[in-house]
Coordinates of N, CA and C in Angstrom, one line a residue:
M1 N -6.3 5.1 10.3 CA -7.4 5.2 9.6 C -8.5 6.3 10.1
D2 N -8.1 6.9 11.4 CA -9.0 7.9 12.0 C -9.1 9.1 11.0
D3 N -7.9 9.3 10.2 CA -7.7 10.7 9.6 C -7.9 10.4 8.2
L4 N -8.5 9.2 7.8 CA -8.7 8.9 6.4 C -9.8 9.7 5.9
K5 N -9.3 10.6 4.8 CA -10.2 11.4 4.3 C -11.2 10.8 3.2
V6 N -12.4 11.1 3.2 CA -13.5 10.7 2.2 C -13.7 11.7 1.2
V7 N -13.6 11.5 -0.1 CA -13.7 12.5 -1.1 C -14.7 12.0 -2.2
S8 N -15.1 12.9 -3.2 CA -15.7 12.2 -4.2 C -14.7 11.7 -5.3
Q9 N -15.3 11.0 -6.1 CA -14.5 10.1 -7.2 C -13.8 11.1 -7.8
E10 N -14.1 12.1 -8.4 CA -13.4 13.2 -9.2 C -12.2 13.6 -8.4
E11 N -12.2 13.9 -6.8 CA -11.3 14.3 -6.2 C -10.2 13.2 -6.1
W12 N -10.8 12.2 -5.7 CA -9.8 10.9 -5.5 C -9.0 10.6 -6.9
L13 N -9.4 10.7 -8.1 CA -9.0 10.5 -9.3 C -7.8 11.5 -9.4
A14 N -8.1 12.8 -9.1 CA -6.8 13.7 -9.2 C -5.8 13.5 -8.5
V15 N -6.0 13.0 -7.2 CA -4.9 12.7 -6.2 C -4.1 11.3 -6.7
R16 N -4.9 10.4 -7.2 CA -4.5 9.2 -7.6 C -3.5 9.4 -8.9
T17 N -3.9 10.2 -9.6 CA -3.0 10.5 -11.0 C -1.7 11.3 -10.6
E18 N -1.9 12.0 -9.7 CA -0.7 12.8 -9.1 C 0.3 11.8 -8.5
L19 N -0.2 10.9 -7.7 CA 0.6 10.0 -7.0 C 1.1 9.0 -8.1
L20 N 0.4 8.7 -9.1 CA 0.9 7.8 -10.2 C 2.2 8.4 -10.9
D21 N 2.1 9.7 -11.1 CA 3.5 10.3 -11.8 C 4.7 10.1 -10.8
R22 N 4.6 10.1 -9.5 CA 5.6 10.0 -8.5 C 5.9 8.4 -8.4
E23 N 4.9 7.6 -8.6 CA 5.2 6.1 -8.7 C 6.0 5.8 -9.9
K24 N 5.6 6.4 -11.1 CA 6.4 6.1 -12.4 C 7.9 6.6 -12.1
H25 N 8.0 7.8 -11.6 CA 9.4 8.3 -11.3 C 10.0 7.3 -10.5
L26 N 9.6 6.8 -9.3 CA 10.3 5.8 -8.5 C 10.7 4.5 -9.3
T27 N 9.7 4.0 -10.2 CA 9.7 2.8 -11.0 C 11.0 3.0 -11.8
R28 N 11.3 4.3 -12.5 CA 12.3 4.5 -13.4 C 13.8 4.6 -12.6
L29 N 13.6 5.2 -11.4 CA 14.8 5.4 -10.5 C 15.4 3.9 -10.1
R30 N 14.2 3.0 -9.7 CA 14.7 1.7 -9.3 C 15.2 1.0 -10.5
D31 N 14.7 1.3 -11.7 CA 15.4 0.5 -12.9 C 16.8 0.9 -13.0
E32 N 17.1 2.3 -12.9 CA 18.4 2.7 -12.9 C 19.3 1.9 -12.1
V33 N 18.8 2.0 -10.7 CA 19.6 1.4 -9.7 C 19.9 -0.1 -9.8
T34 N 18.9 -0.9 -10.5 CA 19.0 -2.2 -10.9 C 20.0 -2.4 -11.8
A35 N 20.0 -1.6 -12.9 CA 21.1 -1.8 -14.0 C 22.3 -1.6 -13.4
L36 N 22.6 -0.6 -12.4 CA 23.8 -0.4 -12.0 C 24.3 -1.6 -11.2
R37 N 23.3 -2.1 -10.4 CA 23.6 -3.4 -9.6 C 24.1 -4.6 -10.5
R38 N 23.3 -4.8 -11.6 CA 23.8 -5.8 -12.6 C 25.1 -5.6 -13.1
R39 N 25.7 -4.4 -13.2 CA 27.0 -4.0 -13.5 C 28.1 -4.0 -12.6
M40 N 27.7 -4.4 -11.4 CA 28.7 -4.4 -10.5 C 29.9 -5.2 -10.8
P41 N 31.1 -4.9 -10.4 CA 32.2 -5.9 -10.7 C 32.2 -7.2 -9.6
A42 N 33.0 -8.0 -9.7 CA 33.0 -9.1 -9.0 C 34.2 -9.5 -8.6
V43 N 34.3 -10.2 -7.5 CA 35.4 -10.5 -6.6 C 35.6 -12.1 -6.5
V44 N 36.7 -12.8 -6.8 CA 37.0 -14.2 -6.7 C 37.0 -14.5 -5.3
V45 N 36.1 -15.6 -5.0 CA 36.0 -16.2 -3.7 C 37.3 -17.1 -3.6
E46 N 38.3 -16.6 -2.8 CA 39.5 -17.5 -2.7 C 39.4 -18.6 -1.7
K47 N 38.8 -18.4 -0.7 CA 38.7 -19.4 0.5 C 37.8 -20.5 0.1
D48 N 38.2 -21.8 0.5 CA 37.7 -23.0 0.3 C 36.7 -23.4 1.4
Y49 N 35.5 -22.4 1.5 CA 34.7 -22.6 2.6 C 34.1 -24.0 2.5
R50 N 33.7 -24.6 3.8 CA 33.2 -25.9 4.0 C 31.8 -25.6 4.7
F51 N 30.8 -26.3 4.3 CA 29.5 -26.1 5.0 C 28.9 -27.6 5.4
A52 N 28.0 -27.7 6.3 CA 27.4 -29.0 6.5 C 26.1 -29.0 6.0
G53 N 25.8 -30.0 5.2 CA 24.4 -30.0 4.6 C 23.7 -31.4 5.1
P54 N 22.3 -31.4 4.7 CA 21.6 -32.6 5.2 C 22.3 -33.9 4.5
D55 N 22.9 -33.7 3.5 CA 23.6 -35.0 2.8 C 25.0 -35.0 3.0
G56 N 25.7 -34.3 3.9 CA 27.0 -34.1 4.1 C 27.7 -32.9 3.8
P57 N 29.1 -32.9 4.0 CA 29.8 -31.6 3.8 C 29.7 -31.0 2.4
V58 N 29.7 -29.8 2.1 CA 29.5 -29.2 0.7 C 30.4 -28.1 0.7
R59 N 31.0 -27.6 -0.4 CA 31.6 -26.3 -0.8 C 30.6 -25.3 -1.2
L60 N 31.1 -24.0 -1.2 CA 30.0 -23.0 -1.8 C 29.6 -23.3 -3.2
R61 N 30.7 -23.8 -4.0 CA 30.3 -24.2 -5.4 C 29.3 -25.1 -5.5
D62 N 29.1 -26.3 -4.5 CA 28.1 -27.2 -4.5 C 26.6 -26.8 -4.3
M63 N 26.6 -25.6 -3.5 CA 25.2 -25.0 -3.3 C 24.7 -24.5 -4.4
F64 N 25.5 -24.2 -5.8 CA 24.7 -23.7 -6.8 C 23.8 -24.8 -7.5
E65 N 23.8 -26.1 -7.1 CA 23.1 -27.1 -7.6 C 23.0 -27.1 -9.1
G66 N 24.1 -26.8 -9.8 CA 24.3 -26.9 -11.3 C 23.8 -25.6 -12.0
R67 N 23.4 -24.7 -11.2 CA 22.8 -23.3 -11.8 C 24.0 -22.5 -11.7
R68 N 23.8 -21.3 -12.5 CA 24.9 -20.2 -12.7 C 25.0 -19.3 -11.5
Q69 N 23.8 -19.2 -10.9 CA 24.0 -18.1 -9.8 C 23.4 -18.5 -8.4
L70 N 23.8 -18.0 -7.4 CA 23.5 -18.5 -6.1 C 23.2 -17.3 -5.3
V71 N 22.1 -17.2 -4.5 CA 21.7 -16.2 -3.6 C 21.6 -16.9 -2.4
V72 N 22.6 -16.2 -1.4 CA 22.5 -16.8 -0.1 C 22.1 -15.9 1.0
Y73 N 21.0 -16.2 1.7 CA 20.5 -15.4 2.9 C 21.1 -15.8 4.0
H74 N 21.8 -15.0 4.6 CA 22.4 -15.0 5.9 C 21.4 -15.1 7.0
F75 N 21.1 -16.2 7.6 CA 19.8 -16.3 8.5 C 20.6 -16.2 9.9
M76 N 20.1 -15.3 10.6 CA 20.7 -15.2 12.0 C 20.3 -16.3 12.9
F77 N 21.2 -17.3 13.2 CA 20.9 -18.4 14.2 C 22.0 -18.7 14.8
D78 N 22.4 -18.1 16.0 CA 23.7 -18.3 16.8 C 23.7 -19.9 17.3
P79 N 24.8 -20.5 17.3 CA 24.8 -22.0 17.9 C 24.4 -22.1 19.0
S80 N 24.3 -21.1 20.1 CA 23.7 -21.1 21.4 C 22.1 -21.3 21.4
W81 N 21.5 -20.7 20.3 CA 20.1 -20.4 20.4 C 19.3 -21.8 20.2
S82 N 18.0 -21.8 20.5 CA 17.2 -23.1 20.3 C 16.4 -22.9 19.1
E83 N 16.1 -21.6 18.6 CA 15.5 -21.5 17.3 C 16.0 -20.2 16.7
G84 N 15.6 -20.0 15.3 CA 16.0 -19.0 14.6 C 15.5 -17.8 14.8
C85 N 16.0 -16.5 14.3 CA 15.9 -15.4 14.6 C 14.5 -15.1 13.9
T86 N 13.5 -14.3 14.6 CA 12.2 -14.1 14.2 C 12.1 -13.1 12.9
S87 N 13.2 -12.1 12.8 CA 13.1 -11.3 11.7 C 13.4 -12.2 10.5
C88 N 14.5 -12.8 10.5 CA 15.0 -13.7 9.4 C 13.9 -14.7 9.0
S89 N 13.0 -15.2 10.1 CA 12.0 -16.1 9.8 C 10.9 -15.5 8.8
F90 N 10.6 -14.2 9.3 CA 9.6 -13.4 8.5 C 10.2 -13.1 7.1
L91 N 11.4 -13.0 7.0 CA 12.0 -12.7 5.6 C 11.8 -14.1 4.8
V92 N 12.1 -15.1 5.3 CA 12.0 -16.5 4.3 C 10.6 -16.8 4.2
D93 N 9.7 -16.4 5.1 CA 8.3 -16.8 4.9 C 7.8 -16.2 3.6
N94 N 8.6 -15.0 3.2 CA 8.1 -14.3 1.9 C 8.6 -14.7 0.8
L95 N 9.3 -15.9 0.8 CA 9.9 -16.6 -0.4 C 8.6 -17.2 -1.4
G96 N 8.6 -16.9 -2.5 CA 7.7 -17.7 -3.4 C 8.2 -19.0 -3.8
H97 N 7.6 -19.6 -4.7 CA 8.0 -20.9 -5.2 C 9.3 -20.7 -5.9
L98 N 10.2 -21.5 -5.4 CA 11.6 -21.4 -6.0 C 11.6 -21.9 -7.5
A99 N 10.8 -22.6 -8.0 CA 10.9 -23.0 -9.3 C 11.0 -21.9 -10.3
H100 N 10.5 -20.7 -9.8 CA 10.6 -19.5 -10.7 C 12.2 -18.9 -10.7
L101 N 12.7 -19.0 -9.5 CA 14.1 -18.6 -9.4 C 15.1 -19.6 -10.1
H102 N 14.6 -21.0 -10.0 CA 15.4 -22.0 -10.8 C 15.4 -21.9 -12.3
A103 N 14.3 -21.3 -12.7 CA 14.0 -21.0 -14.2 C 15.0 -19.9 -14.5
G104 N 15.3 -19.1 -13.7 CA 16.2 -18.0 -13.9 C 17.8 -18.3 -13.7
D105 N 18.0 -19.6 -13.7 CA 19.4 -20.2 -13.4 C 19.9 -19.7 -12.2
T106 N 19.1 -19.7 -11.1 CA 19.5 -19.2 -9.8 C 19.0 -20.0 -8.7
T107 N 19.9 -20.2 -7.8 CA 19.6 -21.1 -6.5 C 19.4 -20.2 -5.3
F108 N 18.6 -20.5 -4.4 CA 18.5 -19.9 -3.0 C 18.6 -20.8 -2.0
V109 N 19.7 -20.3 -1.2 CA 19.8 -21.2 -0.1 C 19.9 -20.2 1.4
A110 N 19.8 -20.7 2.5 CA 20.1 -20.1 3.6 C 21.4 -20.6 4.3
V111 N 22.0 -19.8 5.2 CA 23.3 -20.3 5.6 C 23.3 -19.7 7.1
S112 N 23.4 -20.5 8.1 CA 23.6 -20.1 9.4 C 24.7 -20.6 10.1
R113 N 25.1 -20.0 11.3 CA 26.1 -20.5 12.0 C 25.7 -21.6 13.1
A114 N 24.5 -21.7 13.3 CA 24.0 -22.8 14.1 C 24.3 -24.1 13.4
P115 N 24.6 -25.1 14.3 CA 24.7 -26.6 13.6 C 23.4 -27.2 13.1
L116 N 23.6 -28.2 12.1 CA 22.5 -28.7 11.5 C 21.5 -29.4 12.6
S117 N 22.0 -29.8 13.7 CA 21.4 -30.4 14.7 C 20.1 -29.4 15.4
S118 N 20.7 -28.3 15.2 CA 19.7 -27.1 15.6 C 18.7 -26.6 14.5
I119 N 19.4 -26.6 13.3 CA 18.7 -26.2 12.0 C 17.4 -27.0 11.8
A120 N 17.7 -28.4 11.5 CA 16.8 -29.1 11.2 C 15.6 -29.4 11.8
P121 N 15.5 -29.3 13.1 CA 14.3 -29.5 13.8 C 13.3 -28.1 13.7
F122 N 14.1 -27.1 13.6 CA 13.5 -25.6 13.6 C 12.9 -25.6 12.0
K123 N 13.7 -25.9 11.2 CA 13.1 -26.0 9.7 C 12.0 -26.7 9.4
D124 N 11.7 -28.0 10.3 CA 10.7 -28.7 10.1 C 9.6 -28.3 10.8
R125 N 9.8 -27.7 12.0 CA 8.7 -27.2 12.7 C 8.1 -25.9 11.9
M126 N 8.9 -25.1 11.0 CA 8.3 -24.0 10.5 C 7.8 -24.3 9.0
G127 N 7.9 -25.7 8.6 CA 7.4 -26.2 7.3 C 8.1 -25.6 6.0
W128 N 9.5 -25.4 6.2 CA 10.2 -24.8 5.2 C 11.0 -26.0 4.4
T129 N 11.0 -25.5 3.3 CA 11.9 -26.7 2.3 C 12.9 -26.2 1.5
F130 N 13.2 -25.1 1.7 CA 14.5 -24.5 0.9 C 15.8 -25.0 1.6
P131 N 16.8 -25.0 0.7 CA 18.0 -25.6 1.1 C 18.7 -24.7 2.3
W132 N 19.2 -25.2 3.3 CA 19.7 -24.6 4.5 C 20.9 -25.2 4.9
Y133 N 22.1 -24.5 5.1 CA 23.4 -25.0 5.4 C 24.0 -24.5 6.7
S134 N 24.7 -25.2 7.3 CA 25.3 -24.8 8.4 C 26.9 -24.3 8.2
S135 N 27.3 -22.9 8.5 CA 28.5 -22.6 8.3 C 29.4 -22.7 9.6
H136 N 29.1 -23.5 10.6 CA 29.6 -23.6 12.0 C 31.0 -24.2 11.7
G137 N 31.8 -23.4 12.4 CA 33.3 -23.7 12.1 C 34.2 -23.3 11.1
S138 N 33.3 -22.4 10.3 CA 34.1 -21.7 9.1 C 34.1 -20.0 9.2
D139 N 34.9 -19.6 8.4 CA 35.1 -18.0 8.5 C 34.0 -17.4 7.9
F140 N 33.1 -18.2 7.1 CA 32.1 -17.6 6.1 C 31.3 -16.3 6.9
N141 N 30.7 -16.8 7.8 CA 29.9 -15.5 8.5 C 30.6 -14.4 8.8
Y142 N 31.8 -14.5 9.3 CA 32.7 -13.4 9.7 C 33.3 -12.7 8.3
D143 N 33.5 -13.4 7.3 CA 34.0 -12.6 6.2 C 33.1 -11.9 5.5
F144 N 31.7 -12.4 5.7 CA 30.7 -11.5 5.0 C 29.9 -10.7 5.9
H145 N 30.5 -10.5 7.0 CA 30.1 -9.6 8.0 C 28.8 -9.8 8.5
V146 N 28.3 -11.0 8.8 CA 27.0 -11.2 9.5 C 27.2 -11.9 10.8
T147 N 28.4 -12.2 11.2 CA 28.6 -12.5 12.6 C 29.9 -11.5 12.9
L148 N 29.5 -10.8 14.1 CA 30.5 -9.7 14.4 C 31.3 -9.8 15.7
D149 N 32.4 -10.3 15.6 CA 33.3 -10.7 16.7 C 34.7 -9.9 16.4
E150 N 35.2 -9.1 17.1 CA 36.5 -8.6 16.9 C 37.6 -9.6 17.3
A151 N 37.4 -10.5 17.9 CA 38.3 -11.5 18.3 C 38.7 -12.3 16.9
V152 N 37.8 -12.3 16.1 CA 38.0 -13.2 14.9 C 38.3 -12.3 13.6
A153 N 37.4 -11.2 13.5 CA 37.6 -10.4 12.4 C 37.3 -8.9 12.7
P154 N 38.0 -7.9 12.1 CA 37.4 -6.6 12.2 C 35.9 -6.2 11.9
V155 N 35.4 -5.5 12.9 CA 33.8 -5.4 12.8 C 33.6 -4.5 11.6
A156 N 32.6 -4.9 10.9 CA 32.1 -3.8 9.9 C 30.8 -4.5 9.6
Y157 N 29.6 -3.5 9.4 CA 28.4 -3.9 9.1 C 27.5 -3.0 8.1
N158 N 27.2 -3.2 7.2 CA 26.4 -2.5 6.2 C 27.5 -1.4 5.6
Y159 N 28.7 -2.0 5.4 CA 29.8 -1.2 4.9 C 30.2 0.0 5.7
K160 N 30.1 -0.1 6.8 CA 30.5 0.7 8.1 C 31.4 0.2 9.1
D161 N 32.5 0.7 9.2 CA 33.6 0.3 10.2 C 33.1 0.6 11.8
R162 N 33.8 0.2 12.7 CA 33.3 0.2 13.9 C 33.2 1.8 14.4
A163 N 34.1 2.7 14.0 CA 34.0 4.0 14.3 C 32.7 4.6 13.8
T164 N 32.3 4.2 12.5 CA 31.2 5.0 11.9 C 29.8 4.4 12.4
L165 N 29.8 3.0 12.9 CA 28.8 2.5 13.7 C 28.6 3.1 15.0
E166 N 29.6 3.4 15.8 CA 29.5 4.0 17.1 C 29.1 5.5 16.9
R167 N 29.7 6.1 16.0 CA 29.2 7.6 15.8 C 27.7 7.8 15.4
E168 N 27.2 6.7 14.6 CA 25.8 6.8 14.2 C 24.9 6.2 15.0
G169 N 25.3 5.9 16.2 CA 24.4 5.3 17.3 C 24.2 3.8 17.1
L170 N 24.9 3.0 16.3 CA 24.4 1.6 15.7 C 25.4 0.7 16.4
A171 N 25.6 1.0 17.7 CA 26.6 -0.1 18.5 C 25.9 -1.3 18.7
H172 N 24.7 -1.7 18.4 CA 24.1 -3.0 18.5 C 24.7 -3.8 17.4
H173 N 25.3 -3.3 16.4 CA 25.9 -3.9 15.2 C 27.4 -4.1 15.4
L174 N 27.8 -4.0 16.6 CA 29.3 -4.2 16.9 C 29.6 -5.6 17.2
H175 N 28.5 -6.4 17.7 CA 28.9 -7.9 18.3 C 27.6 -8.7 17.8
G176 N 27.8 -9.8 17.8 CA 26.7 -11.0 17.6 C 26.4 -11.2 16.1
E177 N 25.3 -11.7 15.9 CA 24.7 -12.1 14.6 C 23.8 -11.0 14.0
A178 N 23.9 -10.9 12.6 CA 23.3 -9.8 11.8 C 22.8 -10.6 10.6
H179 N 21.8 -9.9 9.9 CA 21.3 -10.6 8.8 C 21.8 -9.9 7.4
G180 N 21.8 -10.6 6.3 CA 22.3 -10.1 5.2 C 21.9 -10.9 4.2
L181 N 22.4 -10.6 2.7 CA 22.0 -11.3 1.6 C 23.1 -11.3 0.6
S182 N 23.7 -12.4 0.1 CA 24.9 -12.1 -1.0 C 24.6 -12.9 -2.0
V183 N 25.1 -12.3 -3.1 CA 25.0 -13.0 -4.5 C 26.3 -13.4 -5.1
F184 N 26.3 -14.8 -5.6 CA 27.3 -15.1 -6.1 C 27.1 -15.8 -7.5
V185 N 28.1 -15.8 -8.5 CA 28.1 -16.2 -9.8 C 29.1 -17.2 -10.0
A186 N 28.8 -18.3 -10.8 CA 29.9 -19.1 -11.3 C 30.3 -18.7 -12.7
D187 N 31.8 -18.4 -13.0 CA 32.0 -18.0 -14.4 C 32.5 -19.2 -15.1
A188 N 33.0 -18.9 -16.5 CA 33.3 -20.1 -17.3 C 34.4 -20.9 -16.9
D189 N 35.2 -20.4 -16.2 CA 36.3 -21.3 -15.4 C 35.9 -22.0 -14.1
D190 N 34.6 -21.8 -13.9 CA 34.1 -22.4 -12.6 C 34.4 -22.0 -11.4
R191 N 35.0 -20.7 -11.6 CA 35.3 -19.9 -10.2 C 34.1 -19.5 -9.7
V192 N 33.9 -19.3 -8.3 CA 32.8 -18.6 -7.7 C 33.3 -17.2 -7.5
L193 N 32.4 -16.3 -7.9 CA 32.6 -14.9 -7.8 C 31.5 -14.2 -6.9
H194 N 31.9 -13.3 -6.2 CA 31.0 -12.5 -5.2 C 30.7 -11.3 -5.9
T195 N 29.2 -11.1 -6.2 CA 29.0 -9.7 -7.0 C 28.2 -8.7 -6.2
Y196 N 27.7 -9.1 -5.1 CA 26.8 -8.4 -4.5 C 26.5 -8.9 -2.9
S197 N 26.4 -7.9 -1.9 CA 25.7 -8.2 -0.7 C 25.0 -6.9 -0.1
T198 N 23.9 -7.2 0.5 CA 23.2 -6.1 1.2 C 22.8 -6.4 2.5
Y199 N 22.7 -5.5 3.4 CA 22.3 -5.5 4.7 C 21.3 -4.6 5.2
G200 N 20.7 -4.8 6.5 CA 19.8 -3.9 7.0 C 18.6 -3.6 6.0
R201 N 18.1 -2.3 5.7 CA 17.0 -1.9 4.9 C 17.2 -2.5 3.5
G202 N 18.4 -3.0 3.2 CA 18.6 -3.5 1.8 C 17.7 -4.6 1.6
L203 N 17.2 -5.3 2.7 CA 16.5 -6.5 2.7 C 14.9 -6.2 2.3
D204 N 14.7 -5.0 2.5 CA 13.2 -4.7 2.1 C 12.9 -5.3 0.7
A205 N 13.9 -5.3 -0.1 CA 13.5 -5.5 -1.6 C 12.7 -6.9 -1.7
V206 N 13.0 -7.7 -0.7 CA 12.5 -9.3 -0.8 C 11.3 -9.5 0.1
L207 N 11.0 -8.3 1.0 CA 9.9 -8.6 2.0 C 8.5 -8.2 1.2
T208 N 8.0 -9.2 0.5 CA 6.8 -9.0 -0.2 C 5.7 -8.7 0.6
T209 N 5.5 -9.1 1.9 CA 4.4 -8.7 2.9 C 4.5 -7.4 3.0
Y210 N 5.6 -6.7 3.1 CA 5.7 -5.3 3.3 C 5.1 -4.6 2.0
H211 N 5.7 -5.2 0.8 CA 5.1 -4.5 -0.4 C 3.6 -4.4 -0.4
Y212 N 3.0 -5.5 0.0 CA 1.4 -5.6 -0.1 C 0.9 -4.5 1.0
L213 N 1.4 -4.5 2.1 CA 0.9 -3.7 3.1 C 1.2 -2.1 2.9
D214 N 2.3 -2.0 2.1 CA 2.4 -0.7 1.6 C 1.3 -0.1 0.5
L215 N 0.7 -0.9 0.0 CA -0.6 -0.6 -0.8 C -1.8 -0.1 0.0
T216 N -1.7 -0.4 1.2 CA -2.9 -0.3 2.2 C -2.9 1.0 3.1
P217 N -4.0 1.6 3.5 CA -3.9 2.6 4.4 C -3.2 2.2 5.6
L218 N -3.4 1.2 6.1 CA -2.8 0.8 7.4 C -1.3 0.8 7.3
G219 N -0.9 0.5 6.2 CA 0.7 0.3 6.1 C 1.3 -0.8 6.7
R220 N 2.6 -0.9 7.0 CA 3.4 -2.1 7.6 C 3.0 -2.3 8.9
Q221 N 2.6 -1.3 9.8 CA 2.2 -1.7 11.2 C 3.2 -2.1 12.1
R222 N 4.0 -3.0 11.7 CA 5.1 -3.5 12.5 C 6.5 -3.5 11.9
Y223 N 7.4 -3.3 12.8 CA 8.9 -3.5 12.4 C 9.2 -4.9 12.2
V224 N 10.3 -5.3 11.5 CA 10.6 -6.7 11.2 C 10.8 -7.5 12.5
N225 N 11.1 -6.9 13.3 CA 11.7 -7.8 14.6 C 10.2 -7.9 15.5
E226 N 9.2 -7.3 15.0 CA 7.8 -7.4 15.8 C 6.9 -8.5 15.2
F227 N 7.5 -9.1 14.2 CA 6.7 -10.3 13.6 C 7.1 -11.7 14.3
P228 N 6.2 -12.3 15.1 CA 6.6 -13.5 15.6 C 6.9 -14.6 14.6
H229 N 7.3 -15.8 15.0 CA 7.2 -16.9 14.2 C 6.0 -17.3 13.8
H230 N 5.7 -17.6 12.4 CA 4.4 -17.6 11.9 C 3.4 -18.8 12.7
D231 N 4.2 -19.8 13.3 CA 3.4 -20.8 14.0 C 2.9 -20.3 15.4
R232 N 3.2 -19.0 15.8 CA 2.9 -18.5 17.0 C 1.7 -17.4 17.0
Y233 N 1.3 -17.2 15.8 CA -0.1 -16.5 15.6 C -1.1 -17.3 15.9
E234 N -2.2 -16.8 16.5 CA -3.2 -17.6 17.0 C -4.0 -18.2 16.0
G235 N -4.2 -19.5 16.0 CA -5.0 -20.2 15.0 C -4.4 -20.4 13.6
V236 N -2.9 -20.1 13.6 CA -2.1 -20.4 12.2 C -1.2 -21.6 12.5
T237 N -1.3 -22.5 11.6 CA -0.2 -23.8 11.5 C 0.9 -23.3 11.1
A238 N 1.9 -24.2 11.4 CA 3.2 -24.1 10.9 C 3.3 -24.1 9.3
N239 N 2.6 -25.0 8.7 CA 2.8 -25.2 7.3 C 1.9 -24.4 6.5
A240 N 1.2 -23.3 7.0 CA 0.5 -22.5 6.3 C 1.3 -21.7 5.3
G241 N 1.2 -21.8 4.0 CA 2.0 -20.8 3.2 C 3.4 -21.3 3.3
H242 N 3.8 -22.3 3.3 CA 5.2 -22.8 3.6 C 6.1 -22.5 2.5
C243 N 7.4 -22.3 2.5 CA 8.2 -22.0 1.3 C 8.8 -23.2 1.0
H244 N 8.9 -23.4 -0.7 CA 9.3 -24.6 -1.4 C 10.9 -24.5 -1.6

């Protein structure tokens, strides 16, 4: 803010219209990328993954809740942890009312490796109501490269293998939990198809807090891992702006 330049309305309008041209270019480019994403091919999910849900065991197909599409957020929550990752918590705090996704024939769920006995009290504490399942004991997290353990599966994160991660100084992605988002579709034969996964900065697309802050002079101010759990802000209750 110290270097914020103050100008006349005419000067401001000239700068604003120049920026508008660049914003429109970015919008057109984003539309092109979005169209390419929609045309991604699909892979049949062959494994019969089993998850623990609040009403008992479920398969991946059950998570669709009768809708055609499923968005899975891979929420970082190691079985040994007492609470979920702060960055992942920041992300799901950005969820809007899920009725709008449901109207688009799409279900949102979170999946973590922690057992339900750890997930449930943390979810209640944070005031969240979206569906959240445990993949504890299954290969799901390893197969979708959000739990990294070479003893279980070859290490790869954000489509980079071990050698690439090491070469690019990303050794922190060689082990442990990582976040990501995966999209699945059910076809006419009731098969579950995997169409898309994104990791790292790819999750910026759903961080609406960042999009609001990007419109302001102060900008984002914090990296994702610098946001605390929302109930640890002074004077903020856990249920303020909770997710449905």
